[in-house]
Short mmCIF file of N, CA, C and O in Angstrom, two decimals:
data_model
loop_
_atom_site.label_atom_id
_atom_site.label_comp_id
_atom_site.label_asym_id
_atom_site.label_seq_id
_atom_site.Cartn_x
_atom_site.Cartn_y
_atom_site.Cartn_z
N MET A 1 0.84 -1.19 0.00
CA MET A 1 0.00 0.00 0.00
C MET A 1 0.88 1.24 0.00
O MET A 1 1.96 1.27 0.59
N LEU A 2 0.43 2.27 -0.64
CA LEU A 2 1.17 3.52 -0.69
C LEU A 2 1.18 4.20 0.67
O LEU A 2 0.29 4.00 1.48
N GLN A 3 2.19 5.00 0.89
CA GLN A 3 2.27 5.76 2.12
C GLN A 3 1.23 6.87 2.12
O GLN A 3 1.00 7.48 1.09
N PRO A 4 0.59 7.15 3.23
CA PRO A 4 -0.34 8.27 3.29
C PRO A 4 0.41 9.58 3.09
O PRO A 4 1.62 9.64 3.32
N PRO A 5 -0.30 10.63 2.64
CA PRO A 5 0.39 11.90 2.34
C PRO A 5 1.27 12.40 3.46
O PRO A 5 2.37 12.82 3.23
N HIS A 6 0.79 12.34 4.69
CA HIS A 6 1.59 12.91 5.76
C HIS A 6 2.87 12.13 5.99
O HIS A 6 3.87 12.69 6.40
N GLN A 7 2.89 10.85 5.70
CA GLN A 7 4.13 10.10 5.85
C GLN A 7 5.03 10.29 4.64
O GLN A 7 6.22 10.49 4.79
N SER A 8 4.46 10.24 3.44
CA SER A 8 5.31 10.39 2.26
C SER A 8 5.83 11.81 2.14
O SER A 8 6.89 12.03 1.60
N LEU A 9 5.08 12.78 2.66
CA LEU A 9 5.56 14.16 2.60
C LEU A 9 6.78 14.35 3.49
O LEU A 9 7.61 15.21 3.23
N GLN A 10 6.91 13.55 4.52
CA GLN A 10 8.06 13.69 5.41
C GLN A 10 9.35 13.35 4.70
O GLN A 10 10.40 13.86 5.05
N VAL A 11 9.26 12.50 3.69
CA VAL A 11 10.48 12.11 2.99
C VAL A 11 10.49 12.59 1.55
O VAL A 11 11.39 12.24 0.80
N ALA A 12 9.50 13.36 1.16
CA ALA A 12 9.42 13.82 -0.23
C ALA A 12 10.63 14.68 -0.56
O ALA A 12 11.02 15.54 0.20
N ALA A 13 11.20 14.41 -1.71
CA ALA A 13 12.35 15.19 -2.15
C ALA A 13 11.87 16.22 -3.16
O ALA A 13 11.97 16.03 -4.36
N VAL A 14 11.30 17.29 -2.66
CA VAL A 14 10.78 18.34 -3.52
C VAL A 14 11.43 19.64 -3.16
O VAL A 14 11.73 19.90 -2.00
N ALA A 15 11.62 20.45 -4.16
CA ALA A 15 12.20 21.77 -3.92
C ALA A 15 11.18 22.65 -3.23
O ALA A 15 10.01 22.63 -3.58
N PRO A 16 11.59 23.43 -2.25
CA PRO A 16 10.65 24.35 -1.62
C PRO A 16 10.24 25.45 -2.58
O PRO A 16 10.93 25.69 -3.58
N GLN A 17 9.14 26.08 -2.28
CA GLN A 17 8.67 27.21 -3.09
C GLN A 17 9.76 28.26 -3.11
O GLN A 17 10.43 28.50 -2.12
N ARG A 18 9.94 28.91 -4.26
CA ARG A 18 10.98 29.93 -4.37
C ARG A 18 10.61 31.15 -3.55
O ARG A 18 9.45 31.44 -3.32
N GLY A 19 11.65 31.85 -3.16
CA GLY A 19 11.44 33.08 -2.40
C GLY A 19 12.04 32.95 -1.02
O GLY A 19 12.07 31.88 -0.44
N PRO A 20 12.55 34.06 -0.49
CA PRO A 20 13.24 34.01 0.79
C PRO A 20 12.34 33.60 1.95
O PRO A 20 12.78 32.89 2.85
N ALA A 21 11.07 33.99 1.95
CA ALA A 21 10.20 33.65 3.07
C ALA A 21 10.02 32.14 3.16
O ALA A 21 10.13 31.55 4.23
N ARG A 22 9.76 31.46 2.05
CA ARG A 22 9.56 30.01 2.05
C ARG A 22 10.84 29.30 2.43
O ARG A 22 10.83 28.33 3.16
N GLU A 23 11.99 29.75 1.94
CA GLU A 23 13.25 29.09 2.25
C GLU A 23 13.56 29.16 3.74
O GLU A 23 14.12 28.23 4.30
N GLN A 24 13.19 30.23 4.39
CA GLN A 24 13.43 30.36 5.82
C GLN A 24 12.52 29.42 6.61
O GLN A 24 12.89 28.94 7.66
N GLU A 25 11.33 29.13 6.09
CA GLU A 25 10.37 28.29 6.78
C GLU A 25 10.64 26.81 6.58
O GLU A 25 10.14 25.99 7.32
N GLY A 26 11.41 26.44 5.58
CA GLY A 26 11.67 25.04 5.30
C GLY A 26 10.81 24.55 4.16
O GLY A 26 10.08 25.30 3.53
N PRO A 27 10.88 23.25 3.86
CA PRO A 27 10.13 22.70 2.73
C PRO A 27 8.62 22.83 2.94
O PRO A 27 8.14 22.80 4.07
N TRP A 28 7.89 22.93 1.83
CA TRP A 28 6.46 23.17 1.91
C TRP A 28 5.73 22.10 2.71
O TRP A 28 4.81 22.40 3.46
N HIS A 29 6.14 20.85 2.58
CA HIS A 29 5.40 19.76 3.23
C HIS A 29 5.50 19.79 4.74
O HIS A 29 4.71 19.15 5.42
N ALA A 30 6.44 20.55 5.29
CA ALA A 30 6.53 20.66 6.74
C ALA A 30 5.31 21.37 7.31
O ALA A 30 4.96 21.16 8.47
N GLU A 31 4.64 22.18 6.49
CA GLU A 31 3.47 22.92 6.95
C GLU A 31 2.15 22.26 6.57
O GLU A 31 1.08 22.79 6.85
N ALA A 32 2.20 21.09 5.94
CA ALA A 32 0.99 20.44 5.45
C ALA A 32 0.07 20.02 6.59
O ALA A 32 0.51 19.36 7.54
N VAL A 33 -1.18 20.40 6.50
CA VAL A 33 -2.17 20.06 7.53
C VAL A 33 -2.37 18.55 7.59
O VAL A 33 -2.60 17.99 8.66
N CYS A 34 -2.26 17.85 6.47
CA CYS A 34 -2.50 16.41 6.43
C CYS A 34 -1.50 15.62 7.27
O CYS A 34 -1.75 14.47 7.60
N ARG A 35 -0.41 16.22 7.63
CA ARG A 35 0.57 15.54 8.48
C ARG A 35 -0.03 15.21 9.84
O ARG A 35 0.43 14.34 10.55
N ARG A 36 -1.09 15.96 10.22
CA ARG A 36 -1.71 15.76 11.53
C ARG A 36 -3.02 14.98 11.46
O ARG A 36 -3.64 14.73 12.47
N ASP A 37 -3.48 14.64 10.26
CA ASP A 37 -4.76 13.96 10.11
C ASP A 37 -4.58 12.47 9.84
O ASP A 37 -3.50 12.01 9.54
N GLU A 38 -5.68 11.77 9.95
CA GLU A 38 -5.68 10.33 9.73
C GLU A 38 -5.30 10.01 8.28
O GLU A 38 -5.90 10.53 7.34
N ALA A 39 -4.35 9.14 8.11
CA ALA A 39 -3.85 8.80 6.77
C ALA A 39 -4.92 8.19 5.88
O ALA A 39 -4.96 8.44 4.69
N GLY A 40 -5.80 7.40 6.44
CA GLY A 40 -6.83 6.73 5.67
C GLY A 40 -7.77 7.67 4.97
O GLY A 40 -8.48 7.29 4.04
N LEU A 41 -7.78 8.90 5.39
CA LEU A 41 -8.65 9.90 4.78
C LEU A 41 -8.20 10.23 3.36
O LEU A 41 -9.02 10.55 2.51
N PHE A 42 -6.93 10.13 3.07
CA PHE A 42 -6.37 10.58 1.81
C PHE A 42 -6.19 9.48 0.77
O PHE A 42 -6.02 9.77 -0.41
N PHE A 43 -6.23 8.22 1.19
CA PHE A 43 -6.04 7.10 0.28
C PHE A 43 -7.14 6.09 0.48
O PHE A 43 -7.54 5.80 1.60
N ALA A 44 -7.62 5.52 -0.63
CA ALA A 44 -8.74 4.57 -0.59
C ALA A 44 -8.29 3.20 -0.10
O ALA A 44 -7.27 2.68 -0.55
N PRO A 45 -9.07 2.62 0.79
CA PRO A 45 -8.82 1.22 1.14
C PRO A 45 -9.27 0.34 -0.03
O PRO A 45 -10.03 0.79 -0.89
N SER A 46 -8.81 -0.88 -0.06
CA SER A 46 -9.21 -1.75 -1.17
C SER A 46 -10.71 -2.05 -1.09
O SER A 46 -11.28 -2.14 -0.01
N LYS A 47 -11.33 -2.11 -2.25
CA LYS A 47 -12.75 -2.43 -2.40
C LYS A 47 -13.66 -1.47 -1.62
O LYS A 47 -14.65 -1.87 -1.03
N GLU A 48 -13.32 -0.21 -1.64
CA GLU A 48 -14.14 0.80 -0.96
C GLU A 48 -15.39 1.08 -1.78
O GLU A 48 -15.31 1.35 -2.98
N PRO A 49 -16.58 1.02 -1.16
CA PRO A 49 -17.81 1.34 -1.90
C PRO A 49 -17.79 2.79 -2.38
O PRO A 49 -17.19 3.67 -1.75
N THR A 50 -18.44 3.04 -3.50
CA THR A 50 -18.43 4.37 -4.12
C THR A 50 -18.89 5.46 -3.17
O THR A 50 -18.25 6.51 -3.07
N ALA A 51 -20.00 5.24 -2.47
CA ALA A 51 -20.51 6.28 -1.56
C ALA A 51 -19.50 6.59 -0.46
O ALA A 51 -19.29 7.75 -0.11
N ALA A 52 -18.86 5.56 0.07
CA ALA A 52 -17.85 5.76 1.11
C ALA A 52 -16.65 6.51 0.55
O ALA A 52 -16.09 7.39 1.21
N ARG A 53 -16.24 6.17 -0.68
CA ARG A 53 -15.10 6.85 -1.31
C ARG A 53 -15.39 8.33 -1.49
O ARG A 53 -14.57 9.18 -1.17
N LEU A 54 -16.57 8.63 -2.02
CA LEU A 54 -16.93 10.04 -2.25
C LEU A 54 -16.97 10.81 -0.95
O LEU A 54 -16.49 11.95 -0.88
N SER A 55 -17.50 10.22 0.09
CA SER A 55 -17.57 10.87 1.40
C SER A 55 -16.16 11.10 1.96
O SER A 55 -15.84 12.19 2.46
N ARG A 56 -15.31 10.07 1.85
CA ARG A 56 -13.93 10.19 2.35
C ARG A 56 -13.17 11.26 1.57
O ARG A 56 -12.45 12.07 2.16
N GLU A 57 -13.33 11.26 0.24
CA GLU A 57 -12.63 12.26 -0.57
C GLU A 57 -13.09 13.68 -0.24
O GLU A 57 -12.26 14.59 -0.18
N GLU A 58 -14.37 13.87 0.00
CA GLU A 58 -14.86 15.20 0.38
C GLU A 58 -14.27 15.63 1.72
O GLU A 58 -13.90 16.79 1.89
N ALA A 59 -14.17 14.70 2.65
CA ALA A 59 -13.57 15.02 3.95
C ALA A 59 -12.09 15.39 3.78
O ALA A 59 -11.60 16.34 4.40
N ALA A 60 -11.39 14.64 2.93
CA ALA A 60 -9.98 14.94 2.67
C ALA A 60 -9.84 16.32 2.02
O ALA A 60 -8.95 17.10 2.38
N LYS A 61 -10.73 16.64 1.10
CA LYS A 61 -10.69 17.94 0.44
C LYS A 61 -10.95 19.08 1.42
O LYS A 61 -10.38 20.18 1.28
N ARG A 62 -11.78 18.84 2.42
CA ARG A 62 -12.01 19.87 3.45
C ARG A 62 -10.72 20.12 4.24
O ARG A 62 -10.41 21.26 4.57
N VAL A 63 -9.98 19.06 4.51
CA VAL A 63 -8.68 19.22 5.18
C VAL A 63 -7.75 20.03 4.28
O VAL A 63 -7.11 20.99 4.73
N CYS A 64 -7.71 19.68 3.01
CA CYS A 64 -6.85 20.41 2.06
C CYS A 64 -7.26 21.88 1.97
O CYS A 64 -6.40 22.75 1.85
N GLY A 65 -8.55 22.13 2.04
CA GLY A 65 -9.05 23.50 1.92
C GLY A 65 -8.56 24.44 2.99
O GLY A 65 -8.50 25.65 2.77
N ARG A 66 -8.16 23.90 4.12
CA ARG A 66 -7.65 24.76 5.20
C ARG A 66 -6.12 24.69 5.32
O ARG A 66 -5.53 25.21 6.25
N CYS A 67 -5.50 24.06 4.34
CA CYS A 67 -4.05 23.87 4.38
C CYS A 67 -3.32 25.06 3.75
O CYS A 67 -3.65 25.48 2.64
N PRO A 68 -2.30 25.60 4.43
CA PRO A 68 -1.58 26.75 3.89
C PRO A 68 -0.68 26.42 2.70
O PRO A 68 -0.23 27.32 2.01
N VAL A 69 -0.43 25.14 2.46
CA VAL A 69 0.44 24.76 1.34
C VAL A 69 -0.30 23.92 0.30
O VAL A 69 0.32 23.12 -0.42
N MET A 70 -1.60 24.12 0.18
CA MET A 70 -2.41 23.35 -0.74
C MET A 70 -1.90 23.47 -2.18
O MET A 70 -1.79 22.48 -2.90
N VAL A 71 -1.56 24.67 -2.61
CA VAL A 71 -1.12 24.88 -4.00
C VAL A 71 0.21 24.15 -4.25
O VAL A 71 0.37 23.48 -5.28
N GLU A 72 1.14 24.23 -3.32
CA GLU A 72 2.41 23.55 -3.47
C GLU A 72 2.21 22.04 -3.52
O GLU A 72 2.83 21.34 -4.33
N CYS A 73 1.33 21.53 -2.68
CA CYS A 73 1.02 20.10 -2.65
C CYS A 73 0.41 19.66 -3.98
O CYS A 73 0.79 18.63 -4.54
N ARG A 74 -0.53 20.44 -4.48
CA ARG A 74 -1.18 20.12 -5.76
C ARG A 74 -0.15 20.07 -6.88
O ARG A 74 -0.14 19.14 -7.69
N GLU A 75 0.72 21.06 -6.94
CA GLU A 75 1.73 21.09 -8.00
C GLU A 75 2.69 19.92 -7.87
O GLU A 75 3.09 19.33 -8.87
N HIS A 76 3.04 19.56 -6.65
CA HIS A 76 3.89 18.39 -6.43
C HIS A 76 3.21 17.15 -7.03
O HIS A 76 3.83 16.38 -7.76
N ALA A 77 1.92 16.97 -6.72
CA ALA A 77 1.19 15.79 -7.19
C ALA A 77 1.03 15.79 -8.70
O ALA A 77 1.02 14.73 -9.33
N LEU A 78 0.93 16.96 -9.30
CA LEU A 78 0.81 17.05 -10.76
C LEU A 78 2.15 16.81 -11.45
O LEU A 78 2.21 16.21 -12.51
N LEU A 79 3.23 17.26 -10.85
CA LEU A 79 4.55 17.11 -11.46
C LEU A 79 5.11 15.71 -11.30
O LEU A 79 5.88 15.25 -12.15
N GLN A 80 4.75 14.99 -10.24
CA GLN A 80 5.32 13.66 -9.98
C GLN A 80 5.00 12.67 -11.09
O GLN A 80 5.93 12.00 -11.51
N PRO A 81 3.88 12.41 -11.59
CA PRO A 81 2.56 12.65 -11.01
C PRO A 81 2.18 11.55 -10.00
O PRO A 81 2.53 10.40 -10.19
N GLU A 82 1.50 11.97 -8.96
CA GLU A 82 1.03 11.04 -7.94
C GLU A 82 -0.20 10.32 -8.49
O GLU A 82 -1.18 10.96 -8.84
N PRO A 83 -0.18 8.98 -8.59
CA PRO A 83 -1.29 8.27 -9.21
C PRO A 83 -2.46 7.96 -8.28
O PRO A 83 -3.53 7.58 -8.74
N TYR A 84 -2.28 8.13 -6.97
CA TYR A 84 -3.32 7.77 -6.02
C TYR A 84 -3.52 8.85 -4.98
O TYR A 84 -2.62 9.63 -4.70
N GLY A 85 -4.69 8.85 -4.38
CA GLY A 85 -4.95 9.68 -3.22
C GLY A 85 -5.39 11.09 -3.54
O GLY A 85 -5.43 11.52 -4.69
N VAL A 86 -5.72 11.80 -2.47
CA VAL A 86 -6.10 13.21 -2.55
C VAL A 86 -4.86 14.02 -2.20
O VAL A 86 -4.28 13.85 -1.12
N TRP A 87 -4.45 14.86 -3.11
CA TRP A 87 -3.29 15.75 -2.93
C TRP A 87 -3.70 17.14 -3.35
O TRP A 87 -4.26 17.33 -4.44
N GLY A 88 -3.46 18.12 -2.54
CA GLY A 88 -3.75 19.51 -2.91
C GLY A 88 -5.22 19.74 -3.25
O GLY A 88 -5.54 20.58 -4.07
N GLY A 89 -6.10 18.97 -2.63
CA GLY A 89 -7.53 19.15 -2.85
C GLY A 89 -8.07 18.48 -4.10
O GLY A 89 -9.22 18.68 -4.45
N LEU A 90 -7.25 17.68 -4.78
CA LEU A 90 -7.69 17.00 -6.01
C LEU A 90 -7.51 15.50 -5.87
O LEU A 90 -6.49 15.03 -5.36
N THR A 91 -8.48 14.76 -6.37
CA THR A 91 -8.36 13.31 -6.44
C THR A 91 -7.47 12.95 -7.63
O THR A 91 -7.15 13.80 -8.46
N ALA A 92 -7.10 11.68 -7.72
CA ALA A 92 -6.28 11.22 -8.85
C ALA A 92 -6.99 11.48 -10.18
O ALA A 92 -6.37 11.93 -11.14
N ALA A 93 -8.29 11.23 -10.22
CA ALA A 93 -9.05 11.46 -11.46
C ALA A 93 -9.07 12.95 -11.82
O ALA A 93 -8.92 13.32 -12.99
N GLU A 94 -9.25 13.80 -10.82
CA GLU A 94 -9.26 15.25 -11.08
C GLU A 94 -7.89 15.73 -11.54
O GLU A 94 -7.79 16.60 -12.41
N ARG A 95 -6.83 15.14 -11.01
CA ARG A 95 -5.48 15.52 -11.45
C ARG A 95 -5.25 15.09 -12.89
O ARG A 95 -4.61 15.81 -13.66
N ARG A 96 -5.78 13.93 -13.28
CA ARG A 96 -5.64 13.50 -14.68
C ARG A 96 -6.31 14.50 -15.62
O ARG A 96 -5.79 14.81 -16.69
N VAL A 97 -7.46 15.04 -15.22
CA VAL A 97 -8.15 16.04 -16.03
C VAL A 97 -7.31 17.30 -16.14
O VAL A 97 -7.14 17.86 -17.23
N VAL A 98 -6.76 17.76 -15.02
CA VAL A 98 -5.91 18.97 -15.04
C VAL A 98 -4.71 18.75 -15.95
O VAL A 98 -4.37 19.62 -16.75
N LEU A 99 -4.07 17.58 -15.85
CA LEU A 99 -2.90 17.30 -16.68
C LEU A 99 -3.28 17.25 -18.16
O LEU A 99 -2.54 17.76 -19.01
N ALA A 100 -4.42 16.66 -18.47
CA ALA A 100 -4.86 16.61 -19.87
C ALA A 100 -5.13 18.01 -20.40
O ALA A 100 -4.76 18.33 -21.53
N ARG A 101 -5.73 18.87 -19.59
CA ARG A 101 -5.98 20.25 -20.01
C ARG A 101 -4.68 21.00 -20.21
O ARG A 101 -4.55 21.78 -21.16
N ARG A 102 -3.72 20.77 -19.33
CA ARG A 102 -2.42 21.44 -19.49
C ARG A 102 -1.73 20.98 -20.77
O ARG A 102 -1.15 21.80 -21.48
N ARG A 103 -1.77 19.68 -21.05
CA ARG A 103 -1.15 19.18 -22.28
C ARG A 103 -1.83 19.79 -23.51
O ARG A 103 -1.15 20.21 -24.45
N ARG A 104 -3.16 19.85 -23.48
CA ARG A 104 -3.91 20.41 -24.61
C ARG A 104 -3.56 21.89 -24.78
O ARG A 104 -3.32 22.36 -25.88
N ARG A 105 -3.51 22.64 -23.68
CA ARG A 105 -3.17 24.06 -23.73
C ARG A 105 -1.75 24.25 -24.28
O ARG A 105 -1.51 25.11 -25.13
N ASP A 106 -0.82 23.42 -23.83
CA ASP A 106 0.56 23.53 -24.30
C ASP A 106 0.65 23.25 -25.80
O ASP A 106 1.38 23.94 -26.51
N MET A 107 -0.10 22.26 -26.28
CA MET A 107 -0.09 21.95 -27.71
C MET A 107 -0.68 23.11 -28.50
O MET A 107 -0.15 23.47 -29.56
N GLU A 108 -1.76 23.69 -28.01
CA GLU A 108 -2.37 24.83 -28.70
C GLU A 108 -1.42 26.02 -28.74
O GLU A 108 -1.34 26.72 -29.75
N MET A 109 -0.70 26.26 -27.67
CA MET A 109 0.25 27.37 -27.63
C MET A 109 1.40 27.13 -28.61
O MET A 109 1.85 28.05 -29.28
N LYS A 110 1.85 25.89 -28.71
CA LYS A 110 2.92 25.57 -29.66
C LYS A 110 2.45 25.76 -31.10
O LYS A 110 3.18 26.29 -31.93
N LYS A 111 1.22 25.35 -31.38
CA LYS A 111 0.67 25.52 -32.73
C LYS A 111 0.55 27.00 -33.06
O LYS A 111 0.87 27.42 -34.18
N ALA A 112 0.08 27.79 -32.11
CA ALA A 112 -0.07 29.23 -32.34
C ALA A 112 1.30 29.88 -32.56
O ALA A 112 1.45 30.75 -33.43
N ALA A 113 2.30 29.46 -31.81
CA ALA A 113 3.66 29.99 -31.98
C ALA A 113 4.20 29.64 -33.36
O ALA A 113 4.80 30.48 -34.03
N ARG A 114 4.00 28.40 -33.81
CA ARG A 114 4.45 28.00 -35.15
C ARG A 114 3.73 28.77 -36.22
O ARG A 114 4.35 29.22 -37.19
N ALA A 115 2.43 28.97 -36.05
CA ALA A 115 1.65 29.72 -37.04
C ALA A 115 2.14 31.16 -37.14
O ALA A 115 2.26 31.69 -38.24
N SER A 116 2.47 31.77 -36.00
CA SER A 116 2.94 33.16 -36.06
C SER A 116 4.34 33.24 -36.65
O SER A 116 4.68 34.19 -37.33
N GLN A 117 5.17 32.21 -36.44
CA GLN A 117 6.50 32.17 -37.04
C GLN A 117 6.38 32.05 -38.57
O GLN A 117 7.11 32.71 -39.30
N ILE A 118 5.46 31.20 -39.00
CA ILE A 118 5.26 31.01 -40.45
C ILE A 118 4.73 32.30 -41.06
O ILE A 118 5.19 32.73 -42.12
N ALA A 119 3.80 32.95 -40.39
CA ALA A 119 3.23 34.21 -40.91
C ALA A 119 4.31 35.30 -40.95
O ALA A 119 4.36 36.09 -41.91
N ALA A 120 5.17 35.35 -39.98
CA ALA A 120 6.22 36.35 -39.95
C ALA A 120 7.28 36.10 -41.03
O ALA A 120 7.85 37.03 -41.59
N ALA A 121 7.52 34.84 -41.32
CA ALA A 121 8.51 34.48 -42.33
C ALA A 121 7.98 34.63 -43.76
O ALA A 121 8.74 34.82 -44.69
N GLY A 122 6.67 34.54 -43.89
CA GLY A 122 6.07 34.54 -45.23
C GLY A 122 5.73 35.86 -45.70
O GLY A 122 5.95 36.60 -46.52
#
């Protein structure tokens, strides 16, 4: 089974948010609210019924909603990418949607850049 967020965050090798204030405070995961909450809230047990999963995920998202490092956590989960659990207020399925949108946006930006290069050259 995967480590719950609060345990895996203790050993996560992630760069802290840039800026002098964050560097003085230490890595982002040191401030994560989930470090103090029940691990089972963030990861699904095997064969969890749908209603129970949705309820658990909503409870985990409420914890994330009051976390001062939610954005850093979310970006960590998107960059890794973390395949399981609730990270930064997003489930694994929600993170897949965000990543797909980012890929689509990046492709559209590249196409637009190429089109403007061709127009400028022509």
